Structure formats: C-alpha cells, structure tokens
Amino acid sequence: MLDKQELEQNVKENKYIVFRLLDEEYGVEVNQVRSIERMQRITRVPRTPGFVKGVINLRGVVTPIIDLKTRFGLGEENYTETTRIIIVATDEMEVGLIVDSANDVIDISTDSIEPPPEVVGGIRAAYLEGVAKLQDRLLILLNLDKVLNSEELQQLGGMEK
Amino acid sequence: MDMNQYLEMFIEESKEHLQAINDNLLSLEQSPQDLEIINLIFRSAHTLKGMAATMGFEKMAHLTHEMENGLDLMRNNKLPVTEQVMDVLFRCVDILESQLADIIEKGTDSTIEIEDTLKKLTSVIEGKPTAEPSSPVQSDSVRAVCSFNSYEQTVIKESAANGKNVFLIRVVLDQSCVLRAARSYMVFNALENLGEIIKSEPSVEDIEEEKFDFEFKMVLVTDSDEETVKQAVLQVSEVSLAEVITIDPAKLETEQAMAEAAAAAATILPMNPVNPTAANSSEKDKPQAAGNGKQQVDAKKLSAGKSVRVDIERLDILMNLFSELVIDKTRLEQIARDSNNPELVETVEHMSRVSTDLQNIVMTIRMVPVETVFNRFPRMVRDLAKELNKKIDFEILGAETELDRTVIDEIGDPLVHILRNALDHGLETPEERIKAGKNDTGRLQLVAYHSGNHVFIEISEDGRGIDRNKILKKAIERGLVDSARAESYTNEQVFDLLFRSGFSTAEKISDVSGRGVGLDVVKSKIESLGGRVVVNSVLGEGTKFIIQLPLTLSIIQAMLVQISDEKYAIPLTSIIETANLKRNEIKSVHGQMVMDFRGRVVPLVYLDQVFSIPRSVPKDDEEENVVIVRKGDKLAALVVDSFIGQQEVVLKSLGKYLSGGIFGISGSTILGDGQVALILDCNALIH
C-alpha cells in the first residue's frame, strides 16, 4: 500500500515552460518563471561578460538580462519578433534570459526525465537538470542554479573589483 | 475646548524646544558668558511653559516655570553659570523629556515626580550646594516585582513539572545607556537562545518602544542553569545588573495570593517596590486612579492615530508601482501632445503635476536625516567627557545626510559604542595630551556623507591611536594570530582584529583591550545591515572608524551625462564642477592625459574607453566636456560627450546576480522614460 503511494508521489508531474534556442527545445520549471516579456531596450552594463546583455526596468525593478545562447556558446545574438525574455527567479535572484522563442507550457512526469548526457548541443552537462523524452520531442531541462551561478560570472568575466 | 487637536502640535513643538534647550545648554557650557544663549534657553523654556500651561500639563508648566526663574537670574547676572547650575538644568531637560514621553503615550499630564529636581533647582538658584543623593540599585525580592495571571502560573507549574527551570530575571541597564530598547532587545535575543521567554514586564511592545526606564523583568523557561542565564545577560554590554531567581511554582501561588491582597489594600498610592529612589521610574506600572483612567485611554488613542507604522516592504512595493506609473505618465504626455486634444492635454498635465508631488512624497517617506540619531550624541559626549574628566571638542558634520529608515533605526547603537570607545580609550586626559605635546582639548568628529550607493559615517578623534604591536601581542596570546605571520600583517588586518569576539570578551589588561569591548557586536550589526566598518589609526595621532552603509533605496542628486548613446548618472556629492576643455588645454604626462585645474594637475578619465562604449559616429575631438570629481582630496576629470542636466534619481541595485560589483558602477536608476541609467562610482574611478 505504502509503497504504491510513494511510487505515485514520485512520478508526479511538473509544469515546464518550453523555449527554443536555435533548433533545440529547453524547459524550465514553471514555478521558477516569473514572467515572459517581449524584447525591449536593454541598458548595457560595461565590464561584464559578453553574455550579460545589461539590465532592464522590469516594472520598477532593475533586472539583469543574460543572452542564453551566448551564455552556452551557441552563437551570436539574433533578435527577431519571436525573441522573448524569460524572467526567472532562484534564490531571491531575478534574472531575465533571452531566448529565441517561448510559447509552450507542458506537463512532464518525473519518470520521463533522464540524467543529462555529457554534452548536449555544446552545453556543459553541469547546466542541465536532465533530458525529458516526450513522444516525438526531446526537451533539455536547465538547472537554473548552475546557469545563474554568479561566482562563475565573476570568474568568467574577469570583472574588476 | 477640545485640546486633542492641538496635542500633536504641542508634542512636535515641545520636542523642538527641548532639543533646542539641550543644544543651547551645550553651547552655553562652552561659552558661559554668552548672554544671547541664555536668552535663547530662557525663551524656549518660556514658550514651553506657556504651551504646557495652555494644554493643562501642570507639572511640566511648573518645572519650566522654575527653570525660567533660574534662567532669569542668570541673564541678569545674578546667578553665575556654574557646573552645578548646568547639571541641574540638564537634569530638568531630562525630566521634561520623560514628561513629554509620558504625554505622548497617555495624552495627559505626566505623573513623573519632579519634587526632587525642583528642590535641587531652587537650592541651586538660592546658591546652596546640594549633596547628590546616591541611588543604589536595589535588589528586592523578585516575587514582589512580578505578578502572574492564571495562565502564566499554569505554564510555570507545568514547565517545572517537566524538569525545566523557571527563572525570573531582573535586568538593570547602565544609567548611561542611551539605546535602551536595543540593549533590551539584545538581552531578549540572548535569552531566547537559552529557552522560552513566557513573560516580560513591561510588555515586549513597550520595551521595543523604549517605554521603560533602566530595568525590566522577564520570566524564562529553560534547560540551562542559573549561572548560564546570568552570564548570557551580562554578556550584553551596558547591563549593570542581572538578577536571576528561581521561581518555585508551589510558593508562587501562596505569594501571588498575598500580593493580590496587598495590592487591593493599597488603593490610593500603591507602593512601588522596584526602585523607589529612581524618581522617574516605573510610573507606567502604577495603576491609574479609577476616575480618569478611561479618559486617558481615549486621549492616547487619539494621539496615536495620527501616525501609522508601515512595513518597509510595502513601501518598496509602492515605490515600484510608482515607477511604473511614472513611465505610463511619460507615455501619456507624449500621446497627449500628438493628439492635439486640448482637454486631454490639460488633464494629462494636471495628472503629471499630481504624480510629481506624489512621487516626491513616496520617495521621501523612507528617507530620514541621520540627524535623528546624531542629535542625541552631543549630550551623551558631554556627559561622558565630564564623567571621564576629559576635555572634548565634539563636532558633527553632514547631519542632514539622509539614510533609509531601516538603516537609521539600527545604526544608533553601533555609533554609541564607537563614540564611547573613542572617548574612553581613544582620547587622552588633558594632562596626557599636554605631555604628548597636544592641545589639552581632544577633538572628536562625527561625519556623515553620501558616496555613490553608500552612506559613510566616520568617527575620528586625535587621541593616542592604536598600538599595532600591543594588539598583535594580545592576538597571539589568544591564539588568534600565528606569531610567525604576525609581522606580515597589514595595519588594516591588525586593526580588524579588534572586531574579533575574542577581543571583546577580554577584560581589563592594557589600554588596548578596552578598545575591543563590544566591537564584535558593532561589526556584526553593521554587517547585518550590509555595511562594512574599517579602522584607521596612527599611533599618537588618533583613530578613525569608517562605517560604510548601503542604501537599499535612496534618492540622490545626480548629474546625467551622455556618452555616445549611453546615459550615466554622476552623484552630485562627488562633483566639484564641470568644464569645457579645448584640445590644447589637455596635456600628456607619461602617456596619461591630464588637465590643469586651478593649478592642480588632474588626470583625465575617458569614460568611453573605461567602459568600452561603442561609437557609431566618431567623436569631435576639438573640445572635451569634463566633470571634475573628487575622492577625498584626490581629483579626476571624467570625460563625457555632453551634460544632460541635474536631477534627483532613485538608487536601485543592479540585482543580486550582478551584486559582485562592477568596476566604476555603484548602482542604477530608472529615468523618467523608463530607461535604466547606471550610476558611476567615482571612488572607484579615481586611483
């Protein structure tokens, strides 16, 4: 009895926001997403790594913006009509992620998530939570805590004190 | 006539007059012959008397009347300004302040005893010396001090049955303790680590609002023993007495019954078993006479209703919502202009005026000048200097500097600590000073100023300075520092040792140890506010404490400048002036571009290079616009394309992600059009 209950709890479903970088689909857990914004003018912040595009005024809160493609080394920025900024929040930290498009919310059951392979599309496995296999698509689930590691930001950018 | 509507006004004005009297008494002490100051004090006292009498606060009126008598003699040269006179006058102000506090709380005349002081006052006026009655802290039976309701009794009984100790703890703070609420909070904290506080007298709310004198009691249920509890309380500095008594639940009941009977018997003037000698203590404990009790409650409600305490977080939300509104306002203005609809234009214009006013209010709600904390220091320094027999010239600069409310509330305690340290250990006695070839009067300075995203508060004195060798020796003794590496420590590292808790618990020994007392508390407090504290000291020349405090939210005056397509804000406090340089006015020294600024060679800082600002159109090099900024006595000329103008900006952090610090940038702000502009950190840009 008890085992079965536990089992059911373990395979519970989580909602994920699906977004696209180039040809691949990624997911972040919906409870980490604050909002999805259209592209807007970003104020450049000097002396930060290239993937930090700058800051925007998000309803009165100055929010840093990261270009996720540049972050993952997936090529140059190329902003179009579909480009979106996904505002995510972890550990009291709010950051906007620039993605090529964002238009889907899906349920993924935990048992369909597999540990990440060593390299996915050039992204280091450390940034990944896992890979979710759905019928005909593969969804790369991000580990936001790793992606938004600000210690690494300082090392990478060689930000001067 | 209903006086309540005037009460608020009375309170505000009385506060101002009392502060004025306090300040003027301090200056009178410096120049006792100055008739003008006596006149000022006289006038304040006179006004106070009039106001108090009109409001029906007889005791206050009485006391001020007597003060007036004395002051009148003084200004007619019939009473010399002696130390004794000054002491009594200061005492009067203290009592007036507590009277006012009572009025604020209850809305009626104060019940504080003034007879003692009045007697002293009259005898001084008549020229008789008075013996200062000593007021020893009395140690009464704890039981008599505290009564328990049936619920509390049950809790005590059950806790005792479960093998826990129940202690009644009486804490008496130093008479010199300025921030009593903060101290008691620290006591609470210390005790809460040991167990559960089930009761306190006065109530926690009253203690938080400093509605007590120098002592309070609480009941603690704990696993720890008596000694541990006592030590925990005594760890908090400025606690002069901690009395811990075990409560025996069996005894409690019989004693409680007796106490109740006794209280019922003493109907007219219930005895005050706590501390009968302290004239102004425990008035709040006394039950009000039945007749006017109700009325008093009503009056209190009325006066309390005029101000509201608001959660800072709500103000944050309000602020952010407001920024949104401002952006929409700008858009609406644009639309209205384009539409050519006069009615719309008119409405929008009105709306922008209203919202500008609103914005000012919203933005300033959180900001309080540090003056509110600073203005009690002159008096404290005076009293302490007197006590220590030291001559001190105390100066406050930048009291108008505004700080976030939350920070203001917290910063007083650490400042008291540092000031006391400076007076006690930093500055020498007049004899020592003369021996050291200094002026016999020590200089103590308290300075506040804005810099970028921070407020700095500096406390400096020209005392004996800190001997690094003594500190190192002590640190090695205590095992804080490896003796082999001690030599390589920088001064900064050495002085930082003073903030170690190992130092603070050190008792006596040398003049060094005193330096550290409680400094660990100071440091942790400042760090909990997100700030930093640094000590600079030169042996024989003095010591300077520099406290850096962040502004979670603040408004500063800034100059907006443009470089290529980017806008930056430069805090006005760093700016000396702006200038326009011709090409030939720029010289090169060792490859560094410099300019001549009134005879000084000032390096040019090309912001477009420092910040790698992209340029679509090459810059016209014929002339350069520069903003000359300073950091201490160092100058630099920041090269910009153009000046946009001066405006008030709201400081915003760059978010936690970028909190690691970006060179040359101290924060950001949101401009009227909704764009983010970065604020320059001039301190970082000047080498």
XYZ file of N, CA and C in Angstrom, chain A residues 8-70:
189
model
N 3.499 6.673 -6.538
C 2.669 7.649 -7.241
C 3.158 9.069 -7.008
N 3.616 9.269 -5.787
C 4.115 10.612 -5.499
C 5.386 10.903 -6.278
N 6.184 9.879 -6.419
C 7.447 10.075 -7.103
C 7.280 10.423 -8.576
N 6.264 9.927 -9.180
C 6.103 10.194 -10.610
C 5.149 11.357 -10.841
N 5.104 12.256 -9.914
C 4.192 13.385 -10.107
C 4.669 14.240 -11.285
N 3.732 15.014 -11.793
C 4.053 15.791 -12.989
C 4.348 17.239 -12.626
N 5.320 17.809 -13.315
C 5.638 19.215 -13.131
C 5.384 19.973 -14.427
N 5.000 21.213 -14.259
C 4.795 22.024 -15.461
C 6.100 22.713 -15.845
N 6.369 22.707 -17.118
C 7.584 23.342 -17.616
C 7.247 24.356 -18.695
N 7.973 25.461 -18.680
C 7.887 26.427 -19.775
C 8.889 25.974 -20.829
N 8.410 25.866 -22.046
C 9.282 25.398 -23.113
C 9.751 26.586 -23.937
N 11.031 26.651 -24.178
C 11.525 27.706 -25.065
C 12.548 27.140 -26.034
N 12.916 27.980 -26.970
C 13.743 27.483 -28.055
C 15.021 28.300 -28.156
N 16.113 27.589 -28.328
C 17.376 28.229 -28.691
C 17.828 27.525 -29.952
N 17.967 28.273 -31.034
C 18.257 27.668 -32.337
C 17.246 26.554 -32.594
N 17.713 25.300 -32.792
C 16.774 24.237 -33.147
C 16.368 23.389 -31.965
N 16.877 23.720 -30.802
C 16.607 22.822 -29.690
C 15.589 23.408 -28.729
N 14.902 22.483 -28.089
C 13.901 22.916 -27.132
C 14.394 22.694 -25.707
N 14.110 23.686 -24.885
C 14.555 23.637 -23.486
C 13.353 23.825 -22.574
N 13.552 23.439 -21.339
C 12.466 23.651 -20.390
C 12.982 24.178 -19.062
N 12.200 25.074 -18.475
C 12.457 25.456 -17.088
C 11.169 25.267 -16.310
N 11.306 24.868 -15.093
C 10.138 24.627 -14.263
C 9.323 25.900 -14.112
N 8.027 25.732 -14.195
C 7.169 26.916 -14.261
C 7.230 27.718 -12.958
N 7.481 27.059 -11.858
C 7.494 27.837 -10.626
C 8.762 28.672 -10.451
N 9.706 28.483 -11.377
C 10.888 29.345 -11.340
C 10.745 30.528 -12.282
N 9.646 30.527 -13.036
C 9.457 31.582 -14.027
C 8.513 32.648 -13.483
N 8.963 33.872 -13.507
C 8.123 34.969 -13.020
C 7.219 35.515 -14.122
N 7.814 35.698 -15.302
C 7.017 36.206 -16.413
C 7.790 36.034 -17.708
N 7.095 36.246 -18.795
C 7.749 36.218 -20.105
C 7.513 37.573 -20.753
N 8.577 38.231 -21.131
C 8.476 39.593 -21.649
C 8.915 39.636 -23.102
N 8.392 40.645 -23.791
C 8.893 40.886 -25.133
C 10.247 41.562 -25.043
N 10.957 41.506 -26.149
C 12.262 42.135 -26.191
C 12.088 43.643 -25.969
N 12.968 44.238 -25.211
C 12.908 45.685 -25.027
C 14.310 46.247 -24.945
N 14.378 47.565 -24.856
C 15.694 48.178 -24.842
C 16.439 47.815 -23.563
N 17.655 47.381 -23.754
C 18.451 46.941 -22.618
C 19.580 47.946 -22.397
N 19.779 48.314 -21.151
C 20.902 49.206 -20.838
C 22.143 48.360 -20.608
N 23.135 48.613 -21.456
C 24.365 47.835 -21.381
C 25.080 48.095 -20.048
N 25.609 47.064 -19.457
C 26.415 47.248 -18.255
C 27.867 46.941 -18.616
N 28.720 47.958 -18.575
C 30.104 47.740 -19.013
C 30.848 46.803 -18.078
N 31.930 46.249 -18.621
C 32.836 45.405 -17.827
C 32.155 44.167 -17.260
N 31.216 43.636 -18.028
C 30.623 42.359 -17.647
C 30.867 41.399 -18.803
N 30.760 40.095 -18.569
C 30.974 39.135 -19.653
C 29.986 39.371 -20.794
N 30.338 38.914 -21.973
C 29.525 39.166 -23.163
C 28.102 38.688 -23.062
N 27.876 37.621 -22.327
C 26.501 37.105 -22.272
C 25.602 37.951 -21.369
N 26.184 38.805 -20.564
C 25.341 39.717 -19.781
C 25.007 40.894 -20.681
N 23.766 40.923 -21.132
C 23.401 41.950 -22.102
C 23.199 43.303 -21.428
N 22.925 43.265 -20.134
C 22.692 44.517 -19.425
C 21.531 44.388 -18.470
N 20.847 45.507 -18.277
C 19.731 45.493 -17.335
C 18.511 46.142 -17.975
N 17.344 45.715 -17.534
C 16.107 46.371 -17.983
C 15.332 46.830 -16.751
N 14.394 47.700 -17.024
C 13.483 48.141 -15.984
C 12.254 47.245 -16.044
N 12.176 46.327 -15.126
C 11.051 45.406 -15.122
C 10.072 45.877 -14.046
N 9.113 46.658 -14.455
C 8.119 47.204 -13.531
C 8.760 47.766 -12.262
N 9.748 48.598 -12.500
C 10.350 49.295 -11.367
C 11.526 48.570 -10.736
N 11.733 47.312 -11.127
C 12.875 46.594 -10.570
C 13.932 46.456 -11.664
N 15.147 46.881 -11.357
C 16.220 46.760 -12.339
C 16.671 45.297 -12.371
N 16.519 44.686 -13.537
C 16.739 43.242 -13.647
C 17.832 42.942 -14.671
N 18.839 42.165 -14.283
C 19.900 41.800 -15.230
C 19.368 40.857 -16.318
N 19.925 40.981 -17.499
C 19.491 40.162 -18.628
C 20.683 39.386 -19.189
N 20.459 38.101 -19.389
C 21.505 37.233 -19.942
C 21.043 36.728 -21.301
N 21.956 36.724 -22.250
C 21.642 36.097 -23.522
C 22.037 34.636 -23.403
N 21.030 33.769 -23.418
C 21.281 32.369 -23.105
C 22.133 31.683 -24.174
N 21.914 32.113 -25.432
C 22.710 31.489 -26.499
C 24.183 31.810 -26.324
N 24.469 33.079 -26.049
C 25.860 33.467 -25.831
C 26.408 32.760 -24.592
